Short mmCIF file of C-alpha atoms in Angstrom, two decimals:
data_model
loop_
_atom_site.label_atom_id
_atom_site.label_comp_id
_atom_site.label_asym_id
_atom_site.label_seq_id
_atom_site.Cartn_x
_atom_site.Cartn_y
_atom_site.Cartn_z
CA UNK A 170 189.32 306.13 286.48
CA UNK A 171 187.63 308.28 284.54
CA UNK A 172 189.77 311.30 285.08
CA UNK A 173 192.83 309.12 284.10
CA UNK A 174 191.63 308.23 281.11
CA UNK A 175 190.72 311.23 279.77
CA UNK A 176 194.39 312.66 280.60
CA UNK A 177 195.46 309.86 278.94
CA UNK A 178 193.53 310.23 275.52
CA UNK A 179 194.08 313.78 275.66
CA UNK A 180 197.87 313.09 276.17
CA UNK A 181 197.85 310.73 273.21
CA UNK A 182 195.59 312.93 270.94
CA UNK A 183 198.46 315.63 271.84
CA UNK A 184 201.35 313.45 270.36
CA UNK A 185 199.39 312.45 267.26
CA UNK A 186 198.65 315.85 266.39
CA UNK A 187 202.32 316.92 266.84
CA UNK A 188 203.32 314.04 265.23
CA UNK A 189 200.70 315.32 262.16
CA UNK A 190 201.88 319.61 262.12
CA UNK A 191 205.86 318.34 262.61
CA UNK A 192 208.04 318.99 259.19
CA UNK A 193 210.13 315.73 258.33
CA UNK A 194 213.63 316.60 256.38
CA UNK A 195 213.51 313.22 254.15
CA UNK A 196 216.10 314.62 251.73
CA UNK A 197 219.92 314.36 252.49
CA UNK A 198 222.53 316.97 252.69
CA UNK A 199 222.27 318.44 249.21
CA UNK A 200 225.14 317.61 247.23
CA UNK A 201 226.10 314.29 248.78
CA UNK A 202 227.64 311.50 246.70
CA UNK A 203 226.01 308.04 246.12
CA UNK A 204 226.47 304.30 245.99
CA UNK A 205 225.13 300.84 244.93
CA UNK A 206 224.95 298.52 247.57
CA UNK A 207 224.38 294.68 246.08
CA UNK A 208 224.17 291.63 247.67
CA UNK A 209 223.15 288.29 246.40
CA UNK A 210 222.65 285.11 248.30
CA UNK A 211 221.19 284.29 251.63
CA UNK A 212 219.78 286.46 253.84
CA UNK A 213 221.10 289.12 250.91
CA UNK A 214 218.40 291.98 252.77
CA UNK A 215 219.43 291.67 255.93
CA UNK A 216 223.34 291.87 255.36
CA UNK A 217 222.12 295.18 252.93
CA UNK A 218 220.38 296.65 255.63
CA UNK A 219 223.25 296.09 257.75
CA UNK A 220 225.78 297.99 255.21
CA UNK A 221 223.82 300.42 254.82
CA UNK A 222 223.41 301.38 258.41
CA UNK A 223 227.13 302.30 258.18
CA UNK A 224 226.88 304.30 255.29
CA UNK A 225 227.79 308.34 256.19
CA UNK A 226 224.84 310.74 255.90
CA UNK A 227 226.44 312.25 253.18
CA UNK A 228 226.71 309.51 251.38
CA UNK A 229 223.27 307.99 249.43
CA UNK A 230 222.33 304.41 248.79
CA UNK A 231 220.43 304.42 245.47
CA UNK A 232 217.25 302.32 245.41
CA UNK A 233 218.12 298.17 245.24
CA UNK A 234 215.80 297.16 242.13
CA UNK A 235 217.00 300.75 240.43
CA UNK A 236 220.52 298.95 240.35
CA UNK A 237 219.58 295.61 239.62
CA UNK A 238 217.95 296.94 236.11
CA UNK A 239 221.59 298.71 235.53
CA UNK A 240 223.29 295.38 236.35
CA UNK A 241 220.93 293.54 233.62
CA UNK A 242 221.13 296.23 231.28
CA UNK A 243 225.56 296.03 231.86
CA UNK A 244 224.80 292.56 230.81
CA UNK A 245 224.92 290.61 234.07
CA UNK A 246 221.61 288.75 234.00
CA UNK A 247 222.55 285.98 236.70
CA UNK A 248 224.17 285.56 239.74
CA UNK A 249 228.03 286.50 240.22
CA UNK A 250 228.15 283.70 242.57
CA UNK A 251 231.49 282.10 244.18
CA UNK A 252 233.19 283.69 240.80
CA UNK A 253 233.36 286.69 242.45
CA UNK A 254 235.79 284.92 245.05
CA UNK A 255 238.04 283.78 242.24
CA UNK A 256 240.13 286.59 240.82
CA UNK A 257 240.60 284.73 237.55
CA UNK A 258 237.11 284.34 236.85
CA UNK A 259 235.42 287.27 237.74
CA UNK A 260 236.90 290.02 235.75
CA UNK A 261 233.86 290.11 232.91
CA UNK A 262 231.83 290.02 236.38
CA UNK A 263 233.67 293.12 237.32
CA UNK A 264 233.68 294.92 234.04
CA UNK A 265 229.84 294.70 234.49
CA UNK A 266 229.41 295.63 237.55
CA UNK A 267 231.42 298.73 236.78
CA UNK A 268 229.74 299.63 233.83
CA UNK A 269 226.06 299.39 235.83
CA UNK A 270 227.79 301.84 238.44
CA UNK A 271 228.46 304.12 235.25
CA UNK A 272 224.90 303.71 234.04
CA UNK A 273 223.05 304.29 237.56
CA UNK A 274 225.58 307.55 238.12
CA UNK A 275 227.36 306.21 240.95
CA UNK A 276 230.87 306.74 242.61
CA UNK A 277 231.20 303.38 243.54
CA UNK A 278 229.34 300.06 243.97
CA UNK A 279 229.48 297.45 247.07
CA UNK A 280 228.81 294.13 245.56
CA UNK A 281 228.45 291.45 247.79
CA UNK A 282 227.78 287.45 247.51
CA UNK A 283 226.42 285.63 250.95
CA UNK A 284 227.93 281.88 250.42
CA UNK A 285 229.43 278.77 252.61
CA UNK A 286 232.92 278.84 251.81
CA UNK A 287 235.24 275.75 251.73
CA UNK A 288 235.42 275.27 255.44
CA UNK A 289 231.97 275.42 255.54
CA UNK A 290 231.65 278.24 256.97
CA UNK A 291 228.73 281.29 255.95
CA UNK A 292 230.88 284.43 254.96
CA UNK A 293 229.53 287.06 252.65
CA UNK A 294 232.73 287.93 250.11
CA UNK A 295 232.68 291.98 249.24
CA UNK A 296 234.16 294.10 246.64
CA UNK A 297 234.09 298.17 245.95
CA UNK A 298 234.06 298.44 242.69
CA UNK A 299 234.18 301.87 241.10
CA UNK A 300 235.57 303.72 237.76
CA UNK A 301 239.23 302.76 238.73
CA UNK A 302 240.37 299.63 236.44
CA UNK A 303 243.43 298.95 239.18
CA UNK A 304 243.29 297.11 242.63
CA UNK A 305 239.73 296.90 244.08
CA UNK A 306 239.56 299.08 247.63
CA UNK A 307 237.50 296.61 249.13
CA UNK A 308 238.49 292.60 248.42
CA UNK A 309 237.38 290.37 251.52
CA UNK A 310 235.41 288.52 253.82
CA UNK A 311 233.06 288.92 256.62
CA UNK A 312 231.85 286.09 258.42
CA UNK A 313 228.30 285.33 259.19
CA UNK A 314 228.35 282.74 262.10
CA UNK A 315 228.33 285.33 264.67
CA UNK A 316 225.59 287.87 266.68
CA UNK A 317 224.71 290.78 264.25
CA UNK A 318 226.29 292.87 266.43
CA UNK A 319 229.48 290.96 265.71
CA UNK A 320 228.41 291.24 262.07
CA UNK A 321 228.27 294.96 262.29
CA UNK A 322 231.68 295.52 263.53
CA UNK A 323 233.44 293.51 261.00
CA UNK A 324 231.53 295.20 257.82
CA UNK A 325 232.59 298.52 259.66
CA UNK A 326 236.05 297.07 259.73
CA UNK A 327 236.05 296.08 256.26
CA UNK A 328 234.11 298.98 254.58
CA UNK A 329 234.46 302.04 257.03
CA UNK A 330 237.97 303.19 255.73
CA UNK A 331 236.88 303.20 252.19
CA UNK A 332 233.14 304.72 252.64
CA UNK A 333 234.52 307.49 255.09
CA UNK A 334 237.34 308.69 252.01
CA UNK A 335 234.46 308.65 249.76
CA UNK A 336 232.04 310.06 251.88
CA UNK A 337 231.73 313.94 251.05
CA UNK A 338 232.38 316.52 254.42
CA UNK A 339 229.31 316.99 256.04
CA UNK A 340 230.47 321.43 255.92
CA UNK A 341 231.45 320.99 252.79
CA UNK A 342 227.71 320.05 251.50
CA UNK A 343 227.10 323.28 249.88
CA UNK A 344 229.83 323.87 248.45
CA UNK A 345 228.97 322.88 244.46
CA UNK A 346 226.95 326.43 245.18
CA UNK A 347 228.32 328.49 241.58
CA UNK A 348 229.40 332.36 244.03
CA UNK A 349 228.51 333.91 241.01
CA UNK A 350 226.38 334.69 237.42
CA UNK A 351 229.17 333.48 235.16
CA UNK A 352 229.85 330.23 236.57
CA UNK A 353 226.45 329.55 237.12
CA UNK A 354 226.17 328.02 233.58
CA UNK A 355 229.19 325.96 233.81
CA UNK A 356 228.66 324.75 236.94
CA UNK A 357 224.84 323.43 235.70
CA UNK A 358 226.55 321.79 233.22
CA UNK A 359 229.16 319.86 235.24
CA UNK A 360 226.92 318.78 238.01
CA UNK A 361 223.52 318.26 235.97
CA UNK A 362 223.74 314.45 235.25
CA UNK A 363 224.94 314.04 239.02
CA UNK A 364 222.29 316.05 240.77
CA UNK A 365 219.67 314.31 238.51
CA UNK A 366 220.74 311.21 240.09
CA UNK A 367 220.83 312.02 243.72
CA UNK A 368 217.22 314.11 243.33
CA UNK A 369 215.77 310.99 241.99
CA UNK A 370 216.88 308.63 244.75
CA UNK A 371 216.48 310.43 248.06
CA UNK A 372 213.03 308.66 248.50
CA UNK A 373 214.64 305.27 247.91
CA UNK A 374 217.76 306.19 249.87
CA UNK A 375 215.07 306.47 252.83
CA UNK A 376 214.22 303.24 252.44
CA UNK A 377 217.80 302.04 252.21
CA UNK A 378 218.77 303.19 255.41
CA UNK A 379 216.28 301.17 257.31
CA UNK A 380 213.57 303.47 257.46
CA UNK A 381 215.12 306.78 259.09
CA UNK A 382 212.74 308.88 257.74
CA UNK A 383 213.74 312.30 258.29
CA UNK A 384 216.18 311.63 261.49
CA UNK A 385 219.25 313.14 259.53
CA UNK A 386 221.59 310.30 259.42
CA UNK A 387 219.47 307.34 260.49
CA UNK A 388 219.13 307.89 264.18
CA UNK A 389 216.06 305.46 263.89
CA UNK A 390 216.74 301.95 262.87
CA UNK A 391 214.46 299.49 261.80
CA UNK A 392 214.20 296.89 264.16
CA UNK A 393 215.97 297.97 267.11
CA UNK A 394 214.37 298.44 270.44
CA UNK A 395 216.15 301.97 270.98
CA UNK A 396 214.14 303.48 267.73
CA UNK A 397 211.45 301.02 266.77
CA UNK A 398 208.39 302.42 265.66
CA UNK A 399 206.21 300.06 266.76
CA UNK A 400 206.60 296.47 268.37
CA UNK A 401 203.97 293.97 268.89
CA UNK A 402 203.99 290.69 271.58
CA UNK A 403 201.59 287.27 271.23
CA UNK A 404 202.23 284.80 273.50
CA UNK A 405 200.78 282.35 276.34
CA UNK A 406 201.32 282.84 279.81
CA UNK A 407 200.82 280.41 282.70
CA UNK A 408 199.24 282.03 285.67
CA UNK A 409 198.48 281.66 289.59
CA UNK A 410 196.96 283.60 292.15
CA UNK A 411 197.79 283.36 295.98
CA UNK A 412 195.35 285.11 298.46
CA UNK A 413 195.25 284.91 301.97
CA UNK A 414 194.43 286.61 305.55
CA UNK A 415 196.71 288.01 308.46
CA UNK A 416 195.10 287.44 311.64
CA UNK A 417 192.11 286.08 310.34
CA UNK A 418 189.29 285.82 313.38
CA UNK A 419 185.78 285.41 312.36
CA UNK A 420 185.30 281.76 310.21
CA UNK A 421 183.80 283.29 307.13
CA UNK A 422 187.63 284.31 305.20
CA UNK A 423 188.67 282.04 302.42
CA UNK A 424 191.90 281.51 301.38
CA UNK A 425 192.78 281.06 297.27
CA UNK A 426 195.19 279.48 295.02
CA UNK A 427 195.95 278.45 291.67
CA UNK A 428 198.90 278.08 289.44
CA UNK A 429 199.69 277.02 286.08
CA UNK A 430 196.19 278.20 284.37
CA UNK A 431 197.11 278.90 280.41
CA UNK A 432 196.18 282.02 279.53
CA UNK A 433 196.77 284.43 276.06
CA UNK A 434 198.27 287.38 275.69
CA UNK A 435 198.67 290.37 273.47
CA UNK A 436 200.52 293.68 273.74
CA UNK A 437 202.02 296.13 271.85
CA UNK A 438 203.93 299.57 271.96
CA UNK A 439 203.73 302.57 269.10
CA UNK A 440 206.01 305.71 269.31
CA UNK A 441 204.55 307.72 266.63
CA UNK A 442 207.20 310.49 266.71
CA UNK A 443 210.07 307.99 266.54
CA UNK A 444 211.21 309.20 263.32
CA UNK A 445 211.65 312.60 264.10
CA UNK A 446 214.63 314.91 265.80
CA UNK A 447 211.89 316.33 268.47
CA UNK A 448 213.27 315.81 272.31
CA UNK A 449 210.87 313.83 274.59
CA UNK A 450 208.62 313.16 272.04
CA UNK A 451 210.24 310.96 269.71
CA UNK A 452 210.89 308.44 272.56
CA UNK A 453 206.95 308.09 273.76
CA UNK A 454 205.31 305.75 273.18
CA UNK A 455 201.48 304.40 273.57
CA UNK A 456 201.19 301.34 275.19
CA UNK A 457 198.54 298.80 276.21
CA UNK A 458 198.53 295.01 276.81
CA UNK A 459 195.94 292.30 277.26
CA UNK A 460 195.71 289.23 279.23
CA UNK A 461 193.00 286.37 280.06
CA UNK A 462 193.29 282.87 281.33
CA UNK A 463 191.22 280.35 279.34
CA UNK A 464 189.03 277.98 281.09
CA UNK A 465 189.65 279.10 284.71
CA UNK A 466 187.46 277.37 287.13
CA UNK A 467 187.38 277.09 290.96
CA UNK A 468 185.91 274.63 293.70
CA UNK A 469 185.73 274.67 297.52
CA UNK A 470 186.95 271.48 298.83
CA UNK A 471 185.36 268.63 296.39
CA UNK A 472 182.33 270.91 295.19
CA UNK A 473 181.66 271.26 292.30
CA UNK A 474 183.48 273.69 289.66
CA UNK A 475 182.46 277.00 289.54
CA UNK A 476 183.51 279.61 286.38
CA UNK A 477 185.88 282.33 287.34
CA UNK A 478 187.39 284.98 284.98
CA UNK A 479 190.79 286.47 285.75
CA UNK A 480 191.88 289.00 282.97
CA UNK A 481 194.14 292.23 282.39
CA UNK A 482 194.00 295.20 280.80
CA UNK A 483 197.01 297.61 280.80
CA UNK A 484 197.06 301.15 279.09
CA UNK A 485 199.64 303.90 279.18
CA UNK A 486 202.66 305.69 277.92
CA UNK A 487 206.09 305.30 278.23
CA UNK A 488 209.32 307.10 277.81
CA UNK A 489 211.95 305.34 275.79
CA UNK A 490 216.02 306.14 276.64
CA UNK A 491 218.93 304.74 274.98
CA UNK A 492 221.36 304.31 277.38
CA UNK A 493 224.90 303.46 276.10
CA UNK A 494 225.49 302.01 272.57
CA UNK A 495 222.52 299.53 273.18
CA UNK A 496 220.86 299.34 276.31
CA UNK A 497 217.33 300.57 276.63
CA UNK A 498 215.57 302.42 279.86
CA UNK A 499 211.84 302.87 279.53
CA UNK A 500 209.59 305.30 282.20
CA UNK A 501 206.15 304.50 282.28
CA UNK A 502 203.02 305.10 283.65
CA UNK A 503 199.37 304.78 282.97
CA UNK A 504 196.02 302.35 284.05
CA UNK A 505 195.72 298.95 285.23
CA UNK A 506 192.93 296.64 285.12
CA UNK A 507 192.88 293.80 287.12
CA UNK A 508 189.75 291.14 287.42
CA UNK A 509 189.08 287.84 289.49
CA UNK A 510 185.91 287.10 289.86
CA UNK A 511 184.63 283.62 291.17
CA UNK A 512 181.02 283.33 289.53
CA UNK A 513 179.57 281.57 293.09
CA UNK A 514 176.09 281.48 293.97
CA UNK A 515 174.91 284.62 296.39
CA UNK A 516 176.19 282.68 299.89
CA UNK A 517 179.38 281.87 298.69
CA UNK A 518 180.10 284.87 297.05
CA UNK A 519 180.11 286.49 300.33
CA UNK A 520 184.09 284.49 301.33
CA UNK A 521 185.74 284.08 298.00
CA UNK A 522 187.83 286.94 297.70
CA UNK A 523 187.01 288.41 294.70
CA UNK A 524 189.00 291.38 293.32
CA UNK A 525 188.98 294.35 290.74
CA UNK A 526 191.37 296.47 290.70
CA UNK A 527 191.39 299.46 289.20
CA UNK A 528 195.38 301.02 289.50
CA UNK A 529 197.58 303.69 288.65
CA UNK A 530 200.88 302.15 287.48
CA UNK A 531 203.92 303.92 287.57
CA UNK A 532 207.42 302.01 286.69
CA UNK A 533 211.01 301.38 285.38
CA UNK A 534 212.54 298.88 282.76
CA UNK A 535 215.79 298.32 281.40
CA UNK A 536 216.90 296.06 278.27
CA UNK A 537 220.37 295.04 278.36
CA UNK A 538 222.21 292.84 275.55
CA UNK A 539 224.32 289.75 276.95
CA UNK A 540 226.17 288.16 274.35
CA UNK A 541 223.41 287.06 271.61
CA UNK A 542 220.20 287.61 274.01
CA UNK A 543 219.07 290.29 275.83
CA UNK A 544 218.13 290.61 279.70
CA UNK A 545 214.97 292.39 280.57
CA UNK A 546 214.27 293.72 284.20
CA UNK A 547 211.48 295.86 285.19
CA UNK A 548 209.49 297.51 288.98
CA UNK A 549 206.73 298.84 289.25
CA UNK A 550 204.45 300.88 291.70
CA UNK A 551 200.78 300.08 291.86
CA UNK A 552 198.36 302.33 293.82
CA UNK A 553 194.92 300.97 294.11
CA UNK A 554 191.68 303.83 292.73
CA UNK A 555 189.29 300.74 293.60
CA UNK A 556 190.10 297.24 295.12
CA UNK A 557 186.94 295.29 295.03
CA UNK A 558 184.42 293.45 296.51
CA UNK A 559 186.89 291.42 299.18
CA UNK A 560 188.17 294.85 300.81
CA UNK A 561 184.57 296.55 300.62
CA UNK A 562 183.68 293.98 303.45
CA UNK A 563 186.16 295.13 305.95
CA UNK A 564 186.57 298.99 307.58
CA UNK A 565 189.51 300.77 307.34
CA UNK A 566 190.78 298.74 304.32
CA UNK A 567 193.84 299.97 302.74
CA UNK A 568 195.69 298.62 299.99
CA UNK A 569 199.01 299.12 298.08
CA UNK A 570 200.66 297.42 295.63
CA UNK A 571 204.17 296.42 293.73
CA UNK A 572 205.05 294.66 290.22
CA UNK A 573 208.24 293.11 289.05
CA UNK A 574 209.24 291.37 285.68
CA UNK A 575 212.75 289.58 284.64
CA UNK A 576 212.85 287.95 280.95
CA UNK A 577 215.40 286.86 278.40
CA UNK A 578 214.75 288.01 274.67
CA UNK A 579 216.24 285.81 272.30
CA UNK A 580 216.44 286.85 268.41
CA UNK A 581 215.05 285.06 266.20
CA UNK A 582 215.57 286.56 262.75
CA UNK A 583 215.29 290.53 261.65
CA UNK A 584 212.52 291.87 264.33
CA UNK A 585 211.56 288.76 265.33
CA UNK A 586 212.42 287.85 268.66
CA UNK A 587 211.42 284.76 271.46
CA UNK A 588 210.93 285.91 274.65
CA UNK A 589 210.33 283.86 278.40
CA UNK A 590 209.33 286.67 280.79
CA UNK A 591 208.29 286.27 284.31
CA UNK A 592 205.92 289.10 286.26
CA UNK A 593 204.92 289.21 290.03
CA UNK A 594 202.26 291.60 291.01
CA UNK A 595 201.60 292.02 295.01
CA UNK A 596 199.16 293.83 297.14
CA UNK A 597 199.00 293.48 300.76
CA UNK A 598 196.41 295.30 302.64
CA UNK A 599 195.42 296.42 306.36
CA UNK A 600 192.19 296.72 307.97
CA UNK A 601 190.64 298.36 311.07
CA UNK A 602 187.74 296.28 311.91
CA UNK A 603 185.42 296.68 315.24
CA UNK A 604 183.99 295.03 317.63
CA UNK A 605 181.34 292.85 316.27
CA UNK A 606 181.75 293.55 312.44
CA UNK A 607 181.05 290.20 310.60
CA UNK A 608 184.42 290.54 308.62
CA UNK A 609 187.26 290.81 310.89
CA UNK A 610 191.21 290.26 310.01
CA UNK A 611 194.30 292.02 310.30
CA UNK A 612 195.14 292.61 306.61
CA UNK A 613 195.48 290.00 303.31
CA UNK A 614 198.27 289.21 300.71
CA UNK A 615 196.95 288.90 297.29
CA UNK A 616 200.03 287.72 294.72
CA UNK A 617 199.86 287.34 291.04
CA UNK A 618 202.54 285.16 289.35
CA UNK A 619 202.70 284.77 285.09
CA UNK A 620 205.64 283.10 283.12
CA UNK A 621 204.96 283.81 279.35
CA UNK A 622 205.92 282.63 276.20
CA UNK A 623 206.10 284.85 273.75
CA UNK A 624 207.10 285.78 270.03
CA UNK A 625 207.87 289.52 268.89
CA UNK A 626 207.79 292.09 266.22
CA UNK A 627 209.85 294.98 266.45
CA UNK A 628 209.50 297.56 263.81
#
């Protein structure tokens, strides 16, 4: 155990101080263009976060309360509201808007207003609005009723032609470059007021894009299991415990069982590289977990109750994979810590079959969206360093060990996600007792059954 560990903190020291020495690129492609992405109405952050996911990298989102102060200074102090729906009420609106693109030194600005329409239905209405007086590029409706996914795809129908014409070619970046001394002061002049902009909104544009901090393009997404940063699980979890002999002989081996003891539980998962273009490394992750029934008692027969603790700890690192456009494949491995521990006086303790496991865990698991939830599926090998007092009693003892886990993961909001999982842990054991030892058996099954209930943050 204590070799493990130390691998383990030195592994973990290793991708903090990469994480620490590794340059970040937080600025985009240097003469990109930019836009104003607005939205008012419900749930107006997370449809922005959405657009902006599908902006091109060479293409900047200037900061959201940068814009808002143009708007107020163009004059438009309130809402737009269902006027922008209306052609024959909105054109002041418009005139407005286009004048705060002007003052915030943008090519364009995607104005948005999240609303129940007349069928009662939630949309979100958008315009592009830029220094063209004619026919607005972008006029129309998305509907909000749906999955995000579903959401995704129909901004990307809506906005992707126009955003892709506007979008400068990512070779083409450097090309504002003056090739020689005597343009050099023209060219200052022409681009000055635009460069000023973009300078002073890369740091906001970061922000914009959901956090992709340096990954050239947004590779990382807040929020999504493939390139979270962090997530963290709470939840309550109902456990049992089923122990018993194979060709038990002497009287003196107790069987065990529970099910349906509460317990709380807390994990959590950290990939400090995540941001970052760095193979390997940008998928691991730290992870550990904690779990401990509450109240846990046992009894032989109709004595009385007797305290028992069953906890566990888990520690380790794992190996993030997007598979796909969305599917997730993590490779893990690390410690296990597994107690249960009847408290009985000094006779009994000598049958209950008291445990602590101390285990190398090494395993798969796969998250795979079905429609609006997500299926999770997971295996695991567990190989015993130390088994406890129940297996010191018998010769020869030797113990393995398996895991499995199924859940559904149902989202809840923007990170937030319910989840119902279900893990099985099994050992099963042999033994190679003697003639007259005073433990004698052929092996034992020892199975661990949770169902939890759990909400979750994913960053």
């Amino acid at each position: 155990m204590s070799l493990c560990g130390r691998i383990l903190l030195g592994l973990s020291a290793a991708t903090v101080t990469t994480f620490a020495l590794s340059p970040i690129a937080l600025a985009a492609p240097k003469g990109s263009k930019s836009i104003a992405i607005h939205i008012e109405g419900p749930n107006a952050d997370d449809i922005r976060e959405d657009i902006a996911s599908l902006v091109p990298e060479t293409l900047k989102v200037v900061d959201a309360d940068a814009f808002s102060k143009s708007l107020r200074g163009a004059g438009q102090t309130k809402p737009v509201g269902d006027a922008l729906v209306a052609k024959a009420q909105r054109k002041k609106a418009i005139d407005r808007i286009r004048k705060a693109g002007k003052a915030a030194k943008v090519e364009g600005v995607i104005y948005g207003v999240s609303r129940t329409n007349k069928k009662k239905k939630k949309e979100v209405h958008l315009v592009y609005v830029d220094e063209n007086a004619g026919d607005l590029a972008v006029d129309g409706a998305v509907p909000l009723g749906g999955s995000r996914d579903d959401r995704k795809k129909a901004l990307e129908e809506l906005l992707g032609p126009t955003l892709s014409q506007i979008a400068p070619a990512a070779a083409a970046a450097d090309e504002d470059k003056p090739k020689d001394g005597g343009d050099e002061g023209d060219g200052a002049k022409d681009g000055d007021d635009e460069k000023d902009g973009d300078d002073g909104d890369k740091s906001a544009d970061d922000g914009d894009k959901g956090g992709d901090d340096g990954d050239k393009g947004g590779k990382r997404k807040r929020h999504d299991p493939r390139s979270a940063l962090f997530s963290v699980e709470a939840g309550v979890e109902f456990t049992g415990r089923w122990f018993e002999y194979s060709d038990p002989v002497t009287q003196n081996l107790r069987p065990y069982d529970v099910f349906g003891q509460p317990a709380v539980s807390i994990s959590g998962e950290v990939y400090p590289l995540a941001s970052t273009d760095i193979p390997v490394l940008k998928g691991l992750g730290i992870t550990a977990g904690y779990m401990l029934a509450l109240g846990l008692n046992s009894a032989v027969g109709e004595g009385d109750p007797i305290s028992t603790t069953y906890q566990r700890v888990n520690l380790g690192l794992r190996e993030r994979l997007s598979i796909g456009e969305s599917a997730v494949l993590g490779i893990s491995a690390g410690l296990r810590l597994l107690t249960f521990e009847v408290d009985a006086p000094e006779a009994l303790a000598r049958t209950v079959p008291n445990v602590s496991y101390t285990l190398v865990r090494g395993g798969l698991d796969l998250r795979v969206p079905a429609g609006p939830v997500a299926l999770a599926l997971g295996a695991d090998y567990l190989f015993p360093l130390s088994s406890g007092p129940v297996y010191d009693r018998f010769a020869g003892a030797s113990v393995q060990g398996i895991g499995a886990m199924a859940g559904v993961l149902v989202p809840v909001t923007t990170g937030v996600e319910a989840r119902l999982l279900v893990e099985y842990a099994r050992f099963f054991s042999s033994f190679e007792p003697a003639i007259g030892d005073p433990y004698v058996a052929g092996g034992a099954i020892d199975q661990y059954l949770g169902v939890r209930l759990a909400g979750a943050y994913v960053y």
